[in-house]
XYZ file of C-alpha atoms in Angstrom:
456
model
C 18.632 -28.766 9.989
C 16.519 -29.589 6.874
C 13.802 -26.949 7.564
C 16.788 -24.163 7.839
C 17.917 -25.019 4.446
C 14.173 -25.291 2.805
C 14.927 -21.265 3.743
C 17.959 -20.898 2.339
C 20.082 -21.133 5.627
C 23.119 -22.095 5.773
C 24.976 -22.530 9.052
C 28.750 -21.693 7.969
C 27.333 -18.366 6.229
C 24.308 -17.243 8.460
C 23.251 -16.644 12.220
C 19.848 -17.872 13.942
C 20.222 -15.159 15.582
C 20.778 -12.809 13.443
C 18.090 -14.133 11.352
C 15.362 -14.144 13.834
C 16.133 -10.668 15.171
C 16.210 -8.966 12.086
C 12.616 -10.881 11.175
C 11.595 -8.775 14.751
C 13.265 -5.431 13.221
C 10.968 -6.070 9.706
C 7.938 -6.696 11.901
C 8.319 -3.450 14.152
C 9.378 -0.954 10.856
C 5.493 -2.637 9.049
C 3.170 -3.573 12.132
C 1.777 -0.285 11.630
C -0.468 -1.771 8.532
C -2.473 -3.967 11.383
C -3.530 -0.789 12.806
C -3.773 1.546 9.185
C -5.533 -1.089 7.250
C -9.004 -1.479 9.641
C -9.157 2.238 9.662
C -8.834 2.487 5.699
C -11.849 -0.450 5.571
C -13.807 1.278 7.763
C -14.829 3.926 5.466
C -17.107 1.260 3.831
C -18.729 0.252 7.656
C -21.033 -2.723 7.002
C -19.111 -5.937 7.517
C -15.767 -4.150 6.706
C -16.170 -1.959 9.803
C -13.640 -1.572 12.294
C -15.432 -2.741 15.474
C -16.059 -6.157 13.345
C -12.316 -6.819 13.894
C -12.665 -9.135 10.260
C -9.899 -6.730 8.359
C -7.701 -6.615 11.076
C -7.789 -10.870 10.917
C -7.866 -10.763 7.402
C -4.698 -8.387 7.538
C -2.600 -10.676 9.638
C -3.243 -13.627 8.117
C -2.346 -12.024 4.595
C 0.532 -10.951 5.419
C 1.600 -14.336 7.593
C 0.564 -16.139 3.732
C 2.156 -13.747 1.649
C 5.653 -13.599 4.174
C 5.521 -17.409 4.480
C 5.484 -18.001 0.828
C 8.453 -15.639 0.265
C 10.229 -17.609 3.429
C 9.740 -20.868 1.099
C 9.682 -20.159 -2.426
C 12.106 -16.684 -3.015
C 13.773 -17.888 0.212
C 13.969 -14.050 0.812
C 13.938 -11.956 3.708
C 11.404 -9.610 2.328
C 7.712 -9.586 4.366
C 4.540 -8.991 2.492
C 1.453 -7.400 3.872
C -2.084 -5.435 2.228
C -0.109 -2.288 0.665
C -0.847 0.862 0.990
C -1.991 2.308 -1.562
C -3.422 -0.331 -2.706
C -5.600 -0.102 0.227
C -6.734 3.348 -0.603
C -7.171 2.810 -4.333
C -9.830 -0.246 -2.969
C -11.605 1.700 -0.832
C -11.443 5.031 -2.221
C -11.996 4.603 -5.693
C -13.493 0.986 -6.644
C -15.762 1.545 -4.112
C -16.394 5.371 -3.184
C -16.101 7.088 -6.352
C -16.486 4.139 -9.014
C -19.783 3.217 -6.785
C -18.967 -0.813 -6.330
C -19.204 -2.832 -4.051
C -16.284 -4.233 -1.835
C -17.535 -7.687 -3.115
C -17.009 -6.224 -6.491
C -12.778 -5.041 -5.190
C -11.983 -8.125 -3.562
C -13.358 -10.107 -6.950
C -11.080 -8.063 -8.897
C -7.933 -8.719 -6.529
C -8.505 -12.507 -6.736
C -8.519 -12.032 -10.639
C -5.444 -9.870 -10.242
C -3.245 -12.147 -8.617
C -4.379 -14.875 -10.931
C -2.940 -13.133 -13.985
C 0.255 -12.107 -11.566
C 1.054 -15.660 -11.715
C 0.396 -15.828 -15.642
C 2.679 -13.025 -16.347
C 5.158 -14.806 -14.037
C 5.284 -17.961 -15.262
C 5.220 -16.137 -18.899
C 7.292 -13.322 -18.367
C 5.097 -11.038 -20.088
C 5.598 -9.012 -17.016
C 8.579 -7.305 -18.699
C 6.358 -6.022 -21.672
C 3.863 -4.488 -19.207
C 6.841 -2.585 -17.479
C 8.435 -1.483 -20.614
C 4.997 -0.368 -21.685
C 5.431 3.144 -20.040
C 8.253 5.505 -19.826
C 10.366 6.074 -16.549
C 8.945 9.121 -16.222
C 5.327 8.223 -15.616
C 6.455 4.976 -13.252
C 8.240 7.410 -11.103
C 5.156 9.967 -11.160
C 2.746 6.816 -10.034
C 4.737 6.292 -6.908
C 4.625 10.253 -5.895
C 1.084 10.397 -6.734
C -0.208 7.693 -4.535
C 1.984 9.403 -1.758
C 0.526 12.678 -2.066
C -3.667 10.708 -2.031
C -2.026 8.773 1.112
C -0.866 11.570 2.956
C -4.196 13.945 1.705
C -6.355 10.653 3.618
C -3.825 11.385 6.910
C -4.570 14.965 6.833
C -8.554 14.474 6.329
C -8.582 11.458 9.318
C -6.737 14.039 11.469
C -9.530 16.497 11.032
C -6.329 19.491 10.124
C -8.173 19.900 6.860
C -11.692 19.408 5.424
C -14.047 20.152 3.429
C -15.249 24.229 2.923
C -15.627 26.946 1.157
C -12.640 26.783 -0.757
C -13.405 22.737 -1.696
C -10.431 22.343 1.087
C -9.517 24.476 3.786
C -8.078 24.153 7.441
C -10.257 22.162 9.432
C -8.647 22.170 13.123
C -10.833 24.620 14.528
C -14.459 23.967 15.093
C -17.271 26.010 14.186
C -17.682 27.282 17.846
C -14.357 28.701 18.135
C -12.524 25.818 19.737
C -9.606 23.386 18.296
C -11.060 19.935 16.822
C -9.211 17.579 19.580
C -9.276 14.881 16.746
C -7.089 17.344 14.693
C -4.900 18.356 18.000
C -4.060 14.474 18.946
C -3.125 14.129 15.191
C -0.819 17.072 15.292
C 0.984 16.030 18.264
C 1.067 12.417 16.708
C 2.593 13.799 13.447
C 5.193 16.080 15.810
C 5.976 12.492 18.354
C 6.144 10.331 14.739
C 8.293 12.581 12.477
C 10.679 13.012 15.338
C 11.212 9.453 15.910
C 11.545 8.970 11.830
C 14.062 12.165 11.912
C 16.322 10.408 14.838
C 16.317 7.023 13.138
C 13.936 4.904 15.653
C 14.078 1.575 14.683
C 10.022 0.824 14.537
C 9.403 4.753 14.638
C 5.820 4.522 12.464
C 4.527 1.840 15.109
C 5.750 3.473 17.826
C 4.387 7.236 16.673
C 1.047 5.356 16.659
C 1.141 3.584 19.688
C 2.583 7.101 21.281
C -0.203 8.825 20.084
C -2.872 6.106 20.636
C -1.895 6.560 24.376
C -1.869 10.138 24.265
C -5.725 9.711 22.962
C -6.374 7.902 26.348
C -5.981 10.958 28.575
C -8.651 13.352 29.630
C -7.764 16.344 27.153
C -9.806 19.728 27.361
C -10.042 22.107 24.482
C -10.533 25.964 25.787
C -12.716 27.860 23.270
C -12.079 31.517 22.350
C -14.148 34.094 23.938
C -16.779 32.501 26.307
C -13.896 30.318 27.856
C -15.951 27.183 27.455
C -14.452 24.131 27.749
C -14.973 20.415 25.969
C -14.046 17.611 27.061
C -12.189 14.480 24.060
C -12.314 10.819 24.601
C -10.573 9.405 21.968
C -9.806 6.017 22.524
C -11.314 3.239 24.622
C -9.377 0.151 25.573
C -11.041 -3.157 26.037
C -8.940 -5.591 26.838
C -5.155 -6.201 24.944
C -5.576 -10.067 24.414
C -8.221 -11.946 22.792
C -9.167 -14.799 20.395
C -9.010 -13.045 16.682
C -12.216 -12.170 15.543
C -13.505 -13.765 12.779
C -13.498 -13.164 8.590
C -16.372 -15.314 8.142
C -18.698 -12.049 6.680
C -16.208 -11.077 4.236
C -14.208 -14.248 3.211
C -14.572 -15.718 -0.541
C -16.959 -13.121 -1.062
C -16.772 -12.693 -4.481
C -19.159 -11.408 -7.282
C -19.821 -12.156 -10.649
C -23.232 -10.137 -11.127
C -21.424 -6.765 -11.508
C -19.639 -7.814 -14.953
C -23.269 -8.622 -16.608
C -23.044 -5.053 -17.919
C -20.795 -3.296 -20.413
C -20.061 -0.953 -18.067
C -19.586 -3.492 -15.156
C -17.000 -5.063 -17.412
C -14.946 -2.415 -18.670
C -15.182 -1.334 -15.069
C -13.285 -4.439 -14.148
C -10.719 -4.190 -16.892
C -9.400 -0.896 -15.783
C -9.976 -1.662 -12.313
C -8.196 -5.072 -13.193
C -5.321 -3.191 -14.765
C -4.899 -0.431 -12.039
C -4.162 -3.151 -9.288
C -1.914 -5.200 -11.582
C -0.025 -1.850 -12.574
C 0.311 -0.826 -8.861
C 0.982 -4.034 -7.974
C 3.628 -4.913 -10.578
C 5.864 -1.723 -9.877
C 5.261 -1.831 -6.316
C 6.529 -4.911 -5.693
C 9.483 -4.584 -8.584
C 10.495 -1.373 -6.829
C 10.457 -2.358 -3.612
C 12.427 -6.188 -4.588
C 14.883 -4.632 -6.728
C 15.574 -1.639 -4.206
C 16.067 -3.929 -1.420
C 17.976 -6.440 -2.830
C 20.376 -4.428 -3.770
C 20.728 -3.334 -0.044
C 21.021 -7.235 0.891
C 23.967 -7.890 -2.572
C 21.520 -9.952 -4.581
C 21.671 -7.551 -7.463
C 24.471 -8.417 -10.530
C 26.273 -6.783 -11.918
C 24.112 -6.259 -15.183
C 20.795 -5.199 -12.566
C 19.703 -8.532 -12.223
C 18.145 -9.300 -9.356
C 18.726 -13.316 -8.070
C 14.987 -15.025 -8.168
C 12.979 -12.360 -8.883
C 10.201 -14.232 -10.942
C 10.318 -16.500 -7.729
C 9.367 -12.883 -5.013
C 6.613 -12.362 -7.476
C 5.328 -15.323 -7.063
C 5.138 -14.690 -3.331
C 3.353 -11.875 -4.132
C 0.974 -13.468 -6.587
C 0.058 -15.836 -3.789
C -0.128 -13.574 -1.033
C -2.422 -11.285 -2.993
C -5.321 -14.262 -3.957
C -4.617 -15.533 -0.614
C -5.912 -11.829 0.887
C -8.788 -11.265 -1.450
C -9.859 -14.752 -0.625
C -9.299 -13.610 2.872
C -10.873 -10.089 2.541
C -8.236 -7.904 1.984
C -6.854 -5.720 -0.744
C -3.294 -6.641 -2.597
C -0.811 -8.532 -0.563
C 2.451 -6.458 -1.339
C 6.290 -7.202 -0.863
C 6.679 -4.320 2.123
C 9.980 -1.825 1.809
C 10.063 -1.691 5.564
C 12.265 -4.911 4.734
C 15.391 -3.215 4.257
C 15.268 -2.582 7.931
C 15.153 -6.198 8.721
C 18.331 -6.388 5.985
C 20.460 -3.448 7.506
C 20.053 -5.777 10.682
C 22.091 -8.771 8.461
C 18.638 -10.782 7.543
C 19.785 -12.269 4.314
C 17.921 -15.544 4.213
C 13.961 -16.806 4.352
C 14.015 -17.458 8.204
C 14.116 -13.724 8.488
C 10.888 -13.923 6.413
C 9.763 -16.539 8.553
C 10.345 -15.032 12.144
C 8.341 -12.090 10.413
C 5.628 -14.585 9.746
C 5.430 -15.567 13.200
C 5.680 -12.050 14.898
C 2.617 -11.631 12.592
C 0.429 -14.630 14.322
C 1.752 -13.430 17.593
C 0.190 -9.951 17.212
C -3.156 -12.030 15.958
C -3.824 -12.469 19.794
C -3.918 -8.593 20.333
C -6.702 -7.341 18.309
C -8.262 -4.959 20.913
C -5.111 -3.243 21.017
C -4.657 -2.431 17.282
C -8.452 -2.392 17.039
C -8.935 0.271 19.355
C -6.194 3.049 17.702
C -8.540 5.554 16.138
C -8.040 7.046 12.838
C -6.493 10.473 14.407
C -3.404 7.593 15.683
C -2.633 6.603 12.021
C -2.914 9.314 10.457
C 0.119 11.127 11.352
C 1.437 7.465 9.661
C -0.201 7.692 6.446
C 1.393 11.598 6.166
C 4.876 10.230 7.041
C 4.461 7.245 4.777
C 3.085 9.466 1.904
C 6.036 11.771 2.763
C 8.664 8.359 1.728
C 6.732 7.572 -1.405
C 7.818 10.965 -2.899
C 11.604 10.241 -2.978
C 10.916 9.037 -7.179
C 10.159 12.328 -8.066
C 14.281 13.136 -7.764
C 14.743 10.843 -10.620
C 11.997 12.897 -12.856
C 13.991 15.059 -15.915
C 11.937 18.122 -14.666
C 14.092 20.375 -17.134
C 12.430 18.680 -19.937
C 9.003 19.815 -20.178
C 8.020 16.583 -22.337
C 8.847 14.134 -19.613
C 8.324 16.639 -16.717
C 4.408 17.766 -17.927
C 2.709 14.154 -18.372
C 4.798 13.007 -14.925
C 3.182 16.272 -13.186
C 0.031 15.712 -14.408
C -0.140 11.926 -13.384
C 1.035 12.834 -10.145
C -1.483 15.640 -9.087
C -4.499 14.150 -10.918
C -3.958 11.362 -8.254
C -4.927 13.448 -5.326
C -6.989 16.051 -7.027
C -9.512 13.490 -8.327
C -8.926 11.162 -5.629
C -8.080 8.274 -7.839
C -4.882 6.575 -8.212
C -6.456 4.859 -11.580
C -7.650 8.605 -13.122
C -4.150 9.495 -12.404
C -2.673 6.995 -14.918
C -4.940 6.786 -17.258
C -4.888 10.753 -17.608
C -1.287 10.883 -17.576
C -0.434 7.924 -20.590
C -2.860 9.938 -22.766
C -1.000 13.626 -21.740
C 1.845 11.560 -22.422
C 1.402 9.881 -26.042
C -0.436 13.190 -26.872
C 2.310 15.608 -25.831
C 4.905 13.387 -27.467
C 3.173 12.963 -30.578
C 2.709 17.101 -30.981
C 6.118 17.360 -30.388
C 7.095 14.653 -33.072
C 8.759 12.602 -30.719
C 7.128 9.292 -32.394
C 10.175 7.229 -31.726
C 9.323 7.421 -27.503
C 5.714 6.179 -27.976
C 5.625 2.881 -28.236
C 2.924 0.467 -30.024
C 1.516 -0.685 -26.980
C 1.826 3.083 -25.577
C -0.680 3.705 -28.467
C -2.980 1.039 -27.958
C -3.582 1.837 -24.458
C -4.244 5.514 -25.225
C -6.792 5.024 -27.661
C -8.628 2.470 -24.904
C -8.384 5.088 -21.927
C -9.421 7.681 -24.139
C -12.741 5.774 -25.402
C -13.356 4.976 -21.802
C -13.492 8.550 -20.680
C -15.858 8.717 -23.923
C -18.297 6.325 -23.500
C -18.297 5.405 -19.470
């Protein structure tokens, strides 16, 4: 058939079969992000509030996009959805502790994937990678894991605010357990023993597990007066319904935010961060996976690469248009390729899994934020794995990687964390008189971070 081979099919080499079920594997190992996603958005309430529904539509449909143009164009079987991380950094830090508005975010993800599809068509891409040393690249990727799994542990309720800035939070002033914090304990116990025995789909599943363990009648027995308290969790209206709608938060984008000096340098580092994340995420995640599916030479090249980021380029102004943060190629891939996907129509079947699970928005809508979070501390858990390839004997490398890595969650913000870390970096480097390993454009963007902390 035609359509087969405008996805790279071809009959004598591949299996429909084959194809389509390892599209279903791809969607089980990443559904998780239809649930994760709302709950990260609802911090901001207003129109990006959970009980809307509009970032759970604006999730599937990004990631239907996104998948859909990798199906066609890379002819890949890699699936794109929001990422994580990217998510947080949004939320989090644009937002929360830079103080603008989501408006302002989605403006500067739009802008983002615009210049993705520069540097691709340019290649520039390369000099933006080469900019920084392994070191800090592999830090970056830690770092986010550690903020990701931090936001599992606070949505849990197991720690929170105190005297000690953060302290164990489980237990209630009164004397009894928080049952927010006890469902997400037994959620991280069900969803790190599925990940431990290899469940195909075991983040989804640890969330649905503990979604439904949020459903029963649980009691909480308080210390000395024997008191009890009664947790409802979870209420489920309904499993199928017509998606809700994006109309509140679609193509809302702002332009009266960059009037200021301070609005615009704003957007340039905010601008950067997202293309920085974005870039190594999705080169990290293309590169690692195609090497699991043989399309990695022998010389590292990876077969149309500049083509899978521009999947990604469209998938991300395709979101922001939508109302969603970056549109990411997803890891959880490889587990669609260890089932023999090796074409687009595993891409595409991904796609369509995706629409499919458009019709069940109560259900994902109504997991509560104690249900993911034992997800976001397994998936922070998996972005640590770089920090193995970190020269931790050498304090020059080790130092600036350290400090990128635990500025991240310390300061909660993913963009702090890199900005501090090139500066310990060049600095360190140059005290040591190791000039040779900074390079020019190390230098340059220094000297900007450093007059940013100075002036903003």
């Amino acid at each position: 058939m035609k359509f087969l081979k405008w996805l790279g099919f071809d009959p004598e080499k591949h299996s429909v079969r084959t194809e389509i079920l390892a599209g279903l594997t791809t969607f089980l190992t990443m559904a998780y992000i239809l649930a994760v996603n709302p709950n990260v958005f609802d911090t901001l309430g207003g129109e990006m509030s959970k009980a809307n529904g509009a970032v759970f539509t604006a999730t599937a449909l990004a990631a239907i996009i996104g998948t859909l143009a990798m199906a066609f164009i890379a002819k890949k079987p890699f699936a794109l959805a929001p990422g994580m991380g990217l998510n947080t950094f949004f939320v989090y830090t644009v937002c929360i502790a830079m103080g603008h508005s989501w408006q302002f975010a989605l403006t500067a993800v739009f802008i983002e994937g615009i210049v993705f599809v520069i540097l691709t068509l340019t290649n520039v891409r390369k000099w933006i990678v080469d900019a920084l040393p392994l070191s800090l690249k592999y830090a970056v990727g830690a770092g986010i894991g550690l903020i990701i799994a931090f936001l599992g542990f606070q949505n849990a309720g197991i720690v929170g605010q105190g005297p000690t800035l953060v302290t164990l939070a489980f237990k209630l002033p009164d004397g009894s357990f928080s049952g927010t914090a006890l469902l997400g304990i037994l959620g991280l116990v069900v969803t790190g023993a599925l990940v431990m025995k290899g469940v195909r789909g075991s983040i989804l599943w640890g969330i649905l597990a503990t979604t439904a363990l949020g459903l029963i009648p649980m009691y909480n027995v308080v210390g000395a007066d024997g008191a009890v308290s009664r947790v409802a969790l979870t209420s489920l209206d309904g499993i199928i319904s017509v998606p809700p709608s994006i109309e509140n938060i679609a193509f809302q984008f702002t332009w009266s935010e960059l009037t200021s000096a301070k609005g615009i340098l704003d957007m340039i580092v905010v601008l950067f961060t997202f293309l920085f994340l974005d870039i190594f995420d999705t080169m990290g995640t293309v590169i690692g996976v195609s090497e699991k599916a043989g399309y990695v030479d022998k010389e590292g090249n990876v077969d149309g690469i500049n083509e899978c980021f521009m999947a990604d380029s469209i998938g991300t102004i395709c979101g922001a248009a939508l109302g969603t943060s970056t549109t990411t190629t997803y890891v959880e891939s490889a587990a669609g390729v260890s089932d023999g996907g090796r074409t687009g129509l595993t891409a595409f079947s991904t796609a369509i899994f995706f629409a499919i699970a458009l019709l069940f928005a109560p259900l994902f809508l109504a997991i509560p934020s104690a249900a993911t979070a034992p997800a976001l501390i397994v998936v922070g858990m998996m972005m640590m794995t770089p920090v193995l390839k970190i020269d931790w004997k050498d304090p020059v490398e080790a130092l600036p990687a350290f400090i990128t890595m635990v500025v991240m969650p310390f300061s909660f913000s993913i963009s702090d964390g890199i900005l501090i870390g090139l500066i310990s970096y060049v600095l360190l480097n140059a005290l040591c008189g190791n000039i040779k390993s900074i390079t020019p454009t190390m230098w340059v963007l220094a000297a900007l971070f450093v007059l940013r902390y100075i002036f903003i």
